[in-house]
Amino acid sequence: MARQLLMGNEAMALAALEAGVRVAAGYPGTPSSEIIETIAARVQAGAAHGVHVEWSTNEKVALEVLGGAAEAGARCLFTCKQVGLNVAADSLLSQNYVGVVGGLVLIVADDPGPISSQTEQDTRRFAAFAKVPVLDPATPEQAYLMVKEAFALSERYGTPVIVRPTTRIDHASAFFEVPAETHAHPLIDGGFARDPDRWVIFPRRSYQAHGQINQRLAQMACEFSGACDHGAKSEAAEGSEGSAAGAAGAALRVADAPRQAAGAAYATFNPCWEGGGRESAASADRDCARLPRVGVLAGGVSAAYAQDALTMLQQRARLKGVCLPHFRFMQVGTAYPFPAAVVERFARGLDTVLVYEELDHVLEDELLRLAGQTHGAFEVQGKLTGHTRDRGENDVDDAVVRIARLLKVEGLVAGSMAGSSDEGVAPAPTSPLDLDAIPDLPLRPPTLCPGCPHRGSFVAVKRALGRRPAVLCGDIGCYTLGNAHPLDALDTCLCMGAGITMAQGFSVVHPDRKAIAYIGDSTFFASGLPGLANAAYNGHDVTVVVLDNATTAMTGTQPHPGTGLTLMGACRPPLSIEAELRANGIELIAHADPLDLEKATEAARRAIEHPGPSAVLFVSPCVQVAHPQPSVRVDQGACTGCRTCIASIGCPAIGFDAGIDGPRSKGRGQAYVDQTLCFGCDLCAQVCPFDAFVPAGSRTADQDKGASHA
């Protein structure tokens, strides 16, 4: 084995391969995309044997492909981001009812912040709704271990299992031992065995399965509570089996060796430990010898933040020679079903428990429920009480201040709590650094790349509309950035595929306005086709603008059915978007290169003027997969400083210098082109009314005039 530095996503992919995954499928979505890509790279390099890997057309399709394979006894891996699980919801809930033979593991990457998503939803909530177990890693190393264990758990109970990393786990890095080769696990029980009473989901089967699901969740909760080592000084675990939770756990505990061994293994996912006391002080203080009265319960990456914060506070207390109050800490890595028995032991004897988690108050709710069931006397602090952030990411600086407040040692923390600009949000801490001495970073709003063909598409459609009233419906992709000024080309954006269908709703309510729907080529295949069929079937007067840039650009230039490339190395005939449009009843289809504004505007005008469903197919490759063209520059002798280039296309390669005084700008300043950013798309030259943009290597008229005078 070779020791390598791997991203969390790469580590989880490796764990799945080492566990013997045979079929892997998903749909690209940041922050999860690298998992499938890592598996594909190893398959194509000949390092992963017996594995089929694919980008499916959407998440529902991917999970159903894997559902069939898992029922046939193959170990299967599904990947998506949190909103992708919404697409696969119907499949997941039904698959949980019929069960699996081979392990079916879903890695669903949540995106607190959100950094690149339209929602901040918490997959732990979804798991509880679907009654599917979920593991919640705190580090890339733990994510690696959890993925391996998830396959065993899935096969032990015949259920899908979710592993829920968040962005900071997916994109953090750590060292791992990487085998030269991996091999798919043999099919369990020799392959698919026909059994209509099991695999056909009739109502009676569903009723029986619901009872089985409830029973196995209770067994898993007991298994997850299998062990918790509080350390030699802790008395929390004594007499635990006499408690209500302990008695319930004992009654449900399964006796077979694999489950007992797994229960012991889950102690590493639900670790408990104690700190503070004399180890934090240079002098002996009798108050340091008290049993812990406060605790921190944390989940996911927030557990890593909290542990770092506690370590920092211990170090500061030691350096200052003061006593840090005794505390107890527990990570809940098995978020659902909640390991009530072991958490009850953790909380026994405590006065206050701070719950630290992202994004929802999932653990907090469970702890409050547990307190009610066991008549616990401890106070629960968290999101519901305003003691932690109610949205977005946590971080170590935030954890330090909040835990210091819990321990009543605020003096150990440099700085104080700063006010929050968001009403109702718990205030964020200042950093130990002097932030006043650090200048604010310049604002960098998201924008389309220089040379992006979508920019031309938006300009062409708006030119074609002219003064005609319209509603412009967007979709999920790079082109969502068309909503920003100066393009100002989108009025709505909801979720993948909704641009086409929302436009139909607007066409019904506002027949006096032209309904325009934008959709990218990858999203077109992922979720656009049903909306097209509906538009044709119901005769909605909408114009669908397909932005075909030959890749899935927003998530890292992955292939899709329109490219013909597959992750298994084969090149299939690409599916024709035009043929799909025609097959779904679109009556008029216009074509153009969006970087040719005159032809693109005319194509858009033809489609917009057509009554009934129509489409414009704009085809031009993404700058990430195309070669740049010769760049342009501004002819200072021609530029008038009118800013039309900036106001119409907003290309990041074009700037404006108010200090340039050209012969035609009369002190207004002039535009300029950053040659390091220019892609040579030529849109600026097409919108400039004064022909001030010229090839970078050309001579201007003024230069030629000056040369002749010389």
XYZ file of C-alpha atoms in Angstrom:
710
model
C 0.000 0.000 0.000
C 1.055 3.582 -0.656
C 0.343 6.364 1.806
C -1.387 9.252 0.029
C -2.994 12.562 0.916
C -6.654 12.231 -0.066
C -9.591 14.580 -0.065
C -12.481 13.359 2.075
C -14.478 12.521 -1.062
C -11.566 10.497 -2.419
C -11.228 8.685 0.910
C -14.910 7.719 0.924
C -14.596 6.460 -2.645
C -11.601 4.368 -1.602
C -13.533 2.990 1.377
C -16.362 1.898 -0.920
C -13.922 0.176 -3.266
C -12.187 -1.573 -0.375
C -15.592 -2.688 0.900
C -16.187 -4.365 -2.458
C -18.612 -1.990 -4.164
C -19.717 -3.448 -7.501
C -22.017 -0.715 -8.860
C -21.631 3.039 -8.213
C -23.942 5.712 -9.608
C -24.996 9.255 -8.906
C -25.539 12.690 -10.339
C -22.887 15.414 -10.034
C -23.426 18.011 -7.348
C -20.977 20.005 -5.252
C -19.695 19.038 -2.701
C -20.107 15.335 -3.581
C -18.865 15.107 -7.184
C -15.344 13.791 -6.595
C -16.577 10.507 -5.079
C -17.862 9.071 -8.346
C -14.990 10.644 -10.278
C -12.432 8.954 -8.011
C -14.038 5.554 -8.530
C -14.180 6.140 -12.295
C -10.506 7.126 -12.395
C -9.465 3.930 -10.613
C -11.703 1.820 -12.870
C -10.224 3.376 -15.998
C -6.689 2.979 -14.598
C -7.282 -0.744 -14.063
C -6.952 -0.448 -10.279
C -10.600 -1.222 -9.427
C -11.760 -4.583 -10.750
C -15.336 -5.732 -11.364
C -16.863 -2.280 -10.839
C -19.463 -0.509 -12.962
C -19.607 3.265 -12.414
C -21.841 5.844 -14.065
C -23.197 9.342 -13.984
C -26.914 8.658 -14.292
C -29.321 11.127 -15.867
C -30.575 12.179 -12.436
C -30.550 11.025 -8.814
C -33.824 9.092 -8.986
C -32.555 7.102 -11.956
C -29.233 6.440 -10.208
C -30.867 5.103 -7.046
C -33.206 2.863 -9.003
C -30.308 1.434 -11.019
C -28.613 0.666 -7.714
C -31.819 -0.660 -6.176
C -32.007 -3.352 -8.823
C -28.328 -4.210 -8.419
C -28.630 -4.348 -4.611
C -31.657 -6.648 -4.825
C -29.450 -8.907 -6.975
C -26.839 -9.063 -4.208
C -24.319 -6.434 -5.386
C -22.755 -3.906 -3.044
C -23.811 -0.494 -4.345
C -22.868 3.135 -3.763
C -25.047 6.165 -4.469
C -23.789 9.762 -4.308
C -25.465 13.164 -4.481
C -25.720 16.451 -2.630
C -28.547 17.171 -0.209
C -30.975 18.578 -2.781
C -30.338 15.555 -4.990
C -31.867 13.338 -2.339
C -35.139 15.192 -2.875
C -35.142 13.939 -6.469
C -34.532 10.371 -5.282
C -37.042 10.525 -2.414
C -39.699 8.310 -3.952
C -37.150 5.643 -4.782
C -35.473 5.728 -1.367
C -38.625 5.400 0.713
C -39.925 2.533 -1.383
C -36.534 0.770 -1.471
C -36.409 0.888 2.323
C -39.731 -0.950 2.442
C -38.704 -3.799 0.143
C -35.120 -3.876 1.460
C -31.862 -4.983 -0.151
C -29.576 -8.022 -0.261
C -26.291 -6.389 -1.166
C -25.280 -3.358 0.847
C -26.757 -0.102 -0.486
C -24.923 2.964 0.848
C -25.957 6.523 0.051
C -23.354 9.256 0.535
C -25.392 12.449 0.709
C -23.243 15.569 1.072
C -24.864 18.439 2.965
C -23.845 22.017 2.210
C -24.103 24.293 5.267
C -23.611 27.895 4.369
C -24.859 27.185 1.786
C -21.754 27.413 -0.371
C -23.151 26.132 -3.675
C -26.762 25.093 -3.076
C -30.267 26.495 -3.153
C -31.192 25.142 0.298
C -29.657 24.437 3.693
C -31.536 21.234 4.359
C -30.325 18.651 6.854
C -30.153 15.056 5.601
C -30.506 13.775 9.169
C -34.095 15.047 9.075
C -34.670 13.304 5.758
C -33.246 10.074 7.142
C -35.657 10.127 10.066
C -38.545 10.832 7.695
C -37.494 7.923 5.460
C -36.665 5.729 8.491
C -33.218 5.059 7.069
C -30.157 4.962 9.371
C -27.630 7.776 8.959
C -23.987 8.046 10.032
C -22.558 11.537 10.582
C -18.726 11.768 10.324
C -16.630 14.415 12.070
C -13.431 13.974 10.025
C -12.346 12.496 6.676
C -10.799 9.578 8.583
C -14.094 8.863 10.294
C -15.977 9.212 7.010
C -13.712 6.539 5.537
C -14.482 4.161 8.425
C -18.201 4.928 8.357
C -18.554 4.132 4.660
C -17.007 0.723 5.256
C -19.224 0.032 8.238
C -22.284 1.289 6.343
C -22.037 -1.607 3.876
C -21.942 -4.113 6.726
C -24.836 -2.388 8.494
C -26.884 -2.324 5.298
C -26.460 -6.051 4.714
C -26.973 -6.949 8.364
C -30.405 -5.301 8.419
C -31.340 -5.356 4.715
C -31.758 -1.583 4.595
C -30.241 1.336 2.706
C -27.826 3.344 4.882
C -26.942 7.032 4.539
C -23.538 8.549 5.290
C -23.862 12.311 5.689
C -20.622 14.260 5.218
C -20.733 18.033 4.938
C -18.671 20.332 2.733
C -15.763 20.598 5.182
C -15.508 16.803 5.427
C -15.798 16.307 1.667
C -13.090 18.822 0.837
C -10.718 18.416 3.792
C -7.690 16.161 3.317
C -5.883 13.509 5.351
C -3.389 10.689 4.774
C -4.648 7.195 3.949
C -3.132 3.867 2.971
C -4.161 3.274 -0.638
C -4.085 -0.286 -2.015
C -2.751 -0.841 -5.499
C -5.878 -2.768 -6.486
C -9.394 -3.434 -5.209
C -11.938 -6.076 -6.212
C -15.722 -6.088 -6.170
C -17.347 -8.297 -3.557
C -19.007 -11.450 -4.948
C -22.779 -11.304 -5.361
C -24.437 -12.193 -2.081
C -26.543 -15.370 -2.267
C -25.476 -15.859 -5.869
C -27.648 -13.166 -7.452
C -31.302 -12.209 -7.721
C -33.849 -14.705 -6.403
C -37.448 -14.282 -7.526
C -39.796 -13.675 -4.605
C -42.935 -11.677 -5.467
C -43.959 -11.546 -1.807
C -40.768 -9.630 -1.034
C -39.873 -7.570 -4.090
C -43.326 -6.446 -5.287
C -44.497 -3.549 -3.130
C -48.223 -4.223 -2.732
C -50.066 -2.611 0.215
C -49.967 -5.766 2.361
C -46.206 -6.063 1.804
C -45.791 -2.399 2.754
C -47.754 -2.870 5.977
C -45.588 -5.812 6.999
C -42.406 -4.014 5.964
C -43.286 -0.978 8.074
C -43.315 -3.150 11.161
C -39.984 -4.686 10.186
C -38.496 -1.217 9.691
C -39.634 -0.091 13.135
C -38.202 -3.227 14.729
C -34.808 -2.972 13.055
C -34.501 0.732 13.924
C -34.956 -0.163 17.597
C -32.301 -2.861 17.257
C -29.927 -0.467 15.526
C -30.405 2.161 18.251
C -29.358 -0.441 20.791
C -26.413 -1.488 18.633
C -25.285 2.108 18.255
C -25.338 2.412 22.067
C -23.174 -0.712 22.458
C -20.271 0.874 24.405
C -19.046 4.224 25.680
C -15.808 4.596 27.595
C -15.901 7.675 29.816
C -12.425 7.083 31.184
C -11.222 5.784 34.514
C -12.418 8.835 36.467
C -15.971 8.813 35.093
C -18.838 7.464 37.156
C -21.470 8.209 34.533
C -21.687 4.668 33.214
C -22.199 2.991 36.578
C -25.614 1.468 37.013
C -26.658 2.395 33.517
C -28.544 -0.800 32.875
C -30.879 0.138 35.708
C -32.107 3.205 33.815
C -35.183 3.218 31.615
C -33.094 3.689 28.489
C -30.651 1.014 29.573
C -33.428 -1.469 30.310
C -35.016 -0.806 26.944
C -31.657 -1.277 25.266
C -31.048 -4.527 27.118
C -34.425 -5.873 26.052
C -33.759 -5.114 22.389
C -30.110 -6.155 22.354
C -29.417 -8.866 19.815
C -27.131 -11.662 20.875
C -25.384 -12.721 17.716
C -21.660 -12.098 17.530
C -21.568 -9.855 14.433
C -23.965 -7.391 15.998
C -22.146 -7.427 19.324
C -18.858 -6.777 17.549
C -20.454 -3.987 15.552
C -21.855 -2.461 18.737
C -18.355 -2.241 20.151
C -17.145 -0.688 16.911
C -19.773 2.043 17.159
C -18.085 3.299 20.301
C -15.537 4.914 17.969
C -18.380 6.764 16.224
C -20.023 7.821 19.502
C -16.960 8.598 21.664
C -17.281 10.065 25.159
C -14.545 11.601 27.273
C -13.995 13.973 30.151
C -11.604 16.862 30.667
C -10.861 19.902 32.750
C -10.103 19.695 36.421
C -6.537 19.562 37.776
C -5.027 18.779 34.365
C -5.923 22.315 33.325
C -4.337 24.111 36.273
C -0.790 24.527 37.578
C -2.093 24.740 41.140
C -4.274 22.288 42.995
C -7.773 23.707 43.375
C -10.246 21.586 45.239
C -13.037 22.830 42.951
C -11.207 21.122 40.096
C -11.866 17.725 41.643
C -15.634 18.002 41.315
C -17.525 15.680 38.994
C -18.540 17.275 35.695
C -21.722 19.312 35.842
C -21.712 20.492 32.201
C -21.385 18.633 28.915
C -21.099 19.190 25.185
C -23.000 16.921 22.799
C -21.951 17.369 19.182
C -22.426 15.808 15.774
C -20.728 15.838 12.391
C -17.893 18.242 11.703
C -19.167 20.357 14.611
C -17.857 17.622 16.906
C -14.368 18.233 15.516
C -14.776 21.979 16.051
C -15.970 21.435 19.614
C -13.094 19.090 20.456
C -10.589 21.584 19.065
C -12.229 24.333 21.101
C -12.085 22.292 24.311
C -8.426 21.479 23.681
C -7.668 25.178 23.147
C -9.449 26.135 26.366
C -7.562 23.464 28.303
C -4.256 24.753 26.946
C -5.090 28.355 27.792
C -6.187 27.393 31.293
C -2.936 25.473 31.813
C -0.842 28.401 30.582
C -2.666 30.842 32.858
C -2.546 28.500 35.837
C -6.297 28.491 36.324
C -8.768 25.700 36.779
C -10.981 24.750 33.876
C -14.239 23.308 35.247
C -14.656 19.595 34.736
C -16.724 18.801 31.632
C -17.964 15.830 29.649
C -17.960 15.570 25.855
C -19.732 13.198 23.480
C -19.907 12.944 19.711
C -23.021 11.363 18.203
C -21.794 9.860 14.955
C -24.825 7.578 14.566
C -27.357 10.348 14.214
C -30.348 8.143 13.365
C -31.613 6.059 14.995
C -30.528 8.031 18.031
C -28.326 6.020 20.451
C -30.492 6.904 23.432
C -28.996 4.487 25.966
C -25.435 5.721 25.635
C -26.503 9.391 25.521
C -28.541 8.849 28.675
C -25.385 7.640 30.405
C -23.470 10.624 29.079
C -26.042 13.101 30.411
C -26.470 11.506 33.853
C -25.392 13.858 36.630
C -25.029 16.895 34.371
C -26.780 20.203 35.011
C -26.378 21.647 31.503
C -25.702 20.167 28.072
C -24.750 22.358 25.114
C -25.715 20.730 21.789
C -23.431 21.751 18.935
C -24.455 20.691 15.422
C -25.124 21.715 11.804
C -27.766 22.460 10.414
C -31.027 21.657 12.250
C -31.607 20.996 15.944
C -31.747 17.234 15.378
C -29.623 16.075 18.314
C -31.144 18.803 20.461
C -34.651 17.481 19.788
C -33.561 13.936 20.607
C -31.886 15.037 23.830
C -34.994 16.939 24.918
C -37.096 13.870 24.174
C -34.682 11.715 26.149
C -34.808 14.145 29.090
C -38.573 13.831 29.139
C -38.524 10.032 28.964
C -35.914 9.631 31.716
C -37.009 12.625 33.837
C -33.558 14.107 33.328
C -32.913 17.267 35.328
C -30.370 18.778 32.933
C -30.908 21.953 30.900
C -30.494 21.600 27.131
C -28.901 24.544 25.309
C -28.608 24.852 21.560
C -30.325 26.308 18.539
C -33.766 26.383 20.155
C -32.486 28.472 23.062
C -30.311 30.821 20.993
C -27.053 29.442 22.408
C -25.775 28.300 18.980
C -26.194 29.470 15.409
C -29.546 28.627 13.870
C -28.195 28.401 10.302
C -24.981 28.219 8.328
C -21.660 26.669 9.231
C -20.087 26.403 12.663
C -16.348 26.927 13.166
C -13.679 26.612 15.838
C -13.683 30.292 16.814
C -17.425 30.141 17.328
C -17.133 26.943 19.367
C -14.415 28.422 21.626
C -16.574 31.347 22.694
C -19.771 29.361 23.172
C -18.112 26.606 25.178
C -16.188 29.165 27.254
C -19.526 30.731 28.107
C -20.893 27.298 29.055
C -17.899 26.700 31.340
C -18.055 30.285 32.654
C -14.437 30.976 31.647
C -15.021 33.799 29.170
C -11.806 35.421 30.406
C -9.786 32.707 28.654
C -11.095 33.886 25.289
C -9.573 36.950 23.660
C -12.204 39.352 22.364
C -15.916 39.261 23.109
C -19.161 38.381 21.436
C -19.820 40.742 18.577
C -23.267 41.808 17.512
C -24.922 40.007 14.646
C -26.432 41.717 11.667
C -29.083 39.016 11.348
C -32.037 39.434 13.660
C -32.735 36.295 15.624
C -29.330 34.749 14.953
C -27.092 34.042 17.930
C -24.148 36.482 17.802
C -20.866 35.357 16.303
C -17.595 35.654 18.224
C -14.732 37.918 17.399
C -11.457 36.212 16.619
C -8.493 36.319 19.028
C -6.836 38.281 16.204
C -7.238 42.051 16.016
C -9.755 42.172 13.213
C -9.763 45.967 13.163
C -6.211 45.857 11.830
C -7.170 43.619 8.909
C -8.688 45.419 5.894
C -11.940 44.078 4.511
C -11.585 41.867 1.476
C -13.002 43.393 -1.694
C -16.434 42.152 -2.648
C -16.347 39.507 -5.365
C -19.890 38.712 -6.437
C -20.341 35.480 -8.421
C -20.349 36.025 -12.157
C -20.176 34.109 -15.407
C -16.646 33.344 -16.595
C -15.023 35.580 -19.207
C -16.018 34.207 -22.597
C -18.986 32.221 -21.232
C -21.432 31.588 -24.096
C -24.398 31.978 -21.735
C -23.686 35.704 -21.634
C -24.420 35.949 -25.362
C -27.579 33.864 -24.969
C -29.012 36.241 -22.375
C -28.169 39.323 -24.409
C -29.685 37.800 -27.561
C -32.974 36.878 -25.864
C -33.348 40.302 -24.283
C -32.638 41.963 -27.626
C -35.200 39.722 -29.297
C -37.823 40.584 -26.681
C -37.214 44.294 -26.990
C -40.012 46.040 -25.072
C -42.274 42.999 -25.091
C -43.373 42.040 -21.531
C -41.909 38.717 -20.445
C -41.255 36.457 -17.482
C -37.772 34.907 -17.553
C -37.581 31.572 -15.708
C -34.165 30.203 -14.807
C -32.874 26.843 -13.657
C -30.017 25.345 -11.657
C -26.616 25.732 -13.291
C -23.967 28.314 -14.122
C -26.618 30.249 -15.992
C -28.394 31.040 -12.717
C -25.798 33.823 -12.523
C -27.691 35.527 -15.349
C -29.953 37.029 -12.688
C -27.269 39.521 -11.654
C -26.767 42.949 -13.145
C -25.949 44.014 -15.743
C -27.453 40.956 -17.486
C -30.581 41.002 -15.287
C -31.915 38.127 -17.369
C -33.730 35.882 -14.857
C -36.843 36.481 -12.780
C -37.160 33.079 -11.076
C -35.103 30.028 -10.134
C -36.491 27.216 -8.015
C -34.933 23.804 -8.588
C -33.648 21.565 -11.366
C -36.097 21.343 -14.238
C -38.532 23.858 -12.741
C -37.712 26.607 -15.223
C -39.674 24.888 -17.994
C -42.651 24.005 -15.812
C -42.830 27.326 -13.932
C -42.856 29.155 -17.261
C -46.004 27.200 -18.140
C -47.670 28.422 -14.958
C -46.790 32.012 -15.793
C -48.097 31.580 -19.348
C -51.494 30.592 -17.946
C -51.742 33.412 -15.423
C -50.098 36.103 -17.592
C -51.005 35.381 -21.223
C -49.999 38.972 -22.012
C -46.371 38.209 -21.105
C -44.045 35.931 -23.032
C -42.869 33.045 -20.840
C -39.201 32.180 -21.379
C -37.485 29.164 -19.776
C -33.714 28.696 -19.673
C -32.196 25.248 -19.141
C -28.702 23.816 -19.562
C -27.844 20.727 -21.576
C -27.103 18.518 -18.571
C -30.192 19.667 -16.671
C -32.200 19.165 -19.869
C -31.556 15.414 -19.659
C -31.698 15.299 -15.858
C -35.128 16.824 -15.339
C -36.266 18.852 -18.333
C -37.974 16.210 -20.467
C -41.182 15.761 -18.408
C -41.758 19.519 -18.495
C -41.361 19.577 -22.267
C -43.938 16.827 -22.650
C -46.323 18.748 -20.418
C -45.883 21.955 -22.447
C -46.688 20.153 -25.680
C -49.562 18.131 -24.216
C -51.269 21.171 -22.696
C -50.330 23.617 -25.460
C -48.551 26.148 -23.255
C -47.172 29.194 -25.034
C -43.578 29.013 -23.764
C -40.164 29.371 -25.356
C -37.515 27.025 -23.985
C -33.961 28.313 -24.370
C -31.523 25.382 -24.209
C -27.991 26.487 -23.315
C -25.837 23.677 -24.709
C -22.228 24.167 -23.614
C -21.277 20.487 -24.031
C -20.702 19.682 -20.351
C -22.019 19.834 -16.792
C -20.049 22.976 -16.083
C -21.225 24.045 -12.635
C -20.079 20.898 -10.848
C -16.785 20.308 -12.613
C -17.345 19.567 -16.340
C -18.786 16.077 -16.007
C -20.202 14.317 -19.111
C -23.911 13.764 -19.744
C -26.031 11.923 -22.331
C -25.600 14.735 -24.838
C -21.816 14.250 -24.854
C -21.819 10.486 -25.393
C -18.948 9.989 -22.944
C -19.384 7.498 -20.091
C -17.354 6.866 -16.959
C -16.619 3.317 -18.096
C -14.487 4.702 -20.911
C -16.927 3.899 -23.703
C -18.132 6.574 -26.080
C -21.782 6.122 -26.938
C -23.584 8.023 -29.692
C -24.572 11.310 -28.061
C -28.280 11.892 -27.603
C -29.602 14.725 -29.748
C -31.225 17.573 -27.845
C -33.034 18.632 -31.016
C -34.416 15.121 -31.478
C -35.600 15.090 -27.860
C -37.287 18.458 -28.351
C -39.087 17.199 -31.437
C -40.046 13.911 -29.772
C -41.601 15.872 -26.924
C -43.803 17.894 -29.243
C -41.906 21.186 -29.540
C -43.234 22.736 -32.736
C -40.493 25.208 -33.691
C -36.781 24.857 -32.952
C -34.344 27.643 -33.847
C -30.540 27.255 -33.727
C -27.649 29.650 -33.276
C -24.194 30.160 -31.821
C -24.816 32.539 -28.882
C -21.473 34.232 -29.522
C -22.829 35.464 -32.867
C -25.218 38.064 -31.490
C -26.934 38.955 -34.765
C -27.824 35.361 -35.640
C -28.583 34.475 -32.013
C -30.987 37.406 -31.705
C -32.766 36.436 -34.911
C -33.096 32.805 -33.763
C -34.544 33.918 -30.429
C -36.965 36.278 -32.202
C -38.300 33.457 -34.405
C -38.968 31.221 -31.421
C -40.498 33.965 -29.285
C -42.902 35.029 -32.024
C -44.124 31.459 -32.560
C -47.463 30.763 -30.787
C -47.275 27.622 -28.703
C -44.309 25.600 -27.473
C -41.046 26.609 -29.147
C -37.333 26.320 -28.439
C -34.036 28.030 -29.127
C -30.987 25.778 -29.144
C -27.883 27.829 -28.383
C -24.763 25.705 -28.949
C -21.279 26.862 -27.899
C -18.778 25.013 -25.671
C -17.977 26.010 -22.091
C -14.694 27.889 -21.692
C -13.526 25.056 -19.437
C -13.578 22.598 -22.335
C -12.826 24.926 -25.275
C -9.631 26.619 -26.455
C -9.412 30.405 -26.066
C -9.518 32.603 -29.132
C -7.184 35.576 -29.717
C -7.845 38.259 -27.116
C -8.963 41.814 -27.785
C -7.983 45.216 -26.454
C -9.519 48.680 -26.376
C -8.538 51.210 -29.024
C -8.088 54.307 -26.865
C -8.516 56.458 -29.916
C -12.011 55.047 -30.518
C -13.382 54.493 -26.987
C -15.814 57.203 -25.899
C -16.154 56.021 -22.304
C -19.862 55.254 -22.801
C -19.624 52.023 -20.748
C -22.013 50.177 -23.088
C -19.731 47.129 -22.976
C -19.875 46.986 -19.193
C -23.582 47.782 -18.922
C -24.676 45.230 -21.524
C -22.543 42.117 -20.950
C -20.652 42.654 -17.673
C -17.649 40.547 -18.678
C -15.094 40.270 -15.828
C -12.288 40.833 -18.346
C -13.526 44.359 -19.043
C -12.687 47.095 -16.574
C -13.020 50.855 -16.518
C -10.321 53.393 -15.692
C -11.685 56.842 -14.918
C -8.179 58.245 -15.183
C -7.744 57.528 -18.899
C -8.435 60.595 -21.038
C -8.705 59.576 -24.684
C -9.404 61.824 -27.668
C -13.082 60.780 -27.802
C -13.795 60.103 -24.122
C -13.433 63.771 -23.071
C -12.407 63.059 -19.481
C -15.058 60.365 -18.873
C -12.469 57.606 -18.624
C -12.230 54.535 -20.804
C -12.765 50.795 -20.785
C -9.843 48.402 -20.834
C -9.393 44.643 -21.264
C -7.482 42.446 -18.821
C -5.517 40.283 -21.252
C -5.020 37.568 -18.610
C -8.806 37.037 -18.425
C -9.953 37.666 -21.990
C -11.129 34.488 -23.749
C -11.604 36.101 -27.131
C -15.381 35.551 -27.378
C -15.759 38.887 -29.230
C -19.057 39.816 -27.559
C -17.636 43.135 -26.440
C -16.790 44.069 -30.025
C -20.330 43.175 -31.102
C -22.034 45.370 -28.505
C -19.688 48.358 -28.745
C -21.343 51.107 -30.860
C -17.991 52.704 -31.667
C -15.908 49.704 -32.786
C -13.454 50.360 -29.964
C -12.530 46.691 -29.409
C -9.828 45.393 -31.736
C -7.640 42.280 -31.854
C -4.914 42.544 -29.253
C -2.116 42.321 -31.801
C -3.551 44.773 -34.312
C -2.583 48.397 -34.909
C -5.213 51.073 -34.404
C -6.098 53.798 -36.856
C -4.363 56.341 -34.622
C -1.180 54.274 -34.580
C -1.231 53.983 -38.363
C -1.764 57.743 -38.658
C 1.107 58.423 -36.275
C 3.407 56.092 -38.196
C 2.658 57.838 -41.510
C 3.391 61.266 -39.973
C 6.717 59.972 -38.709
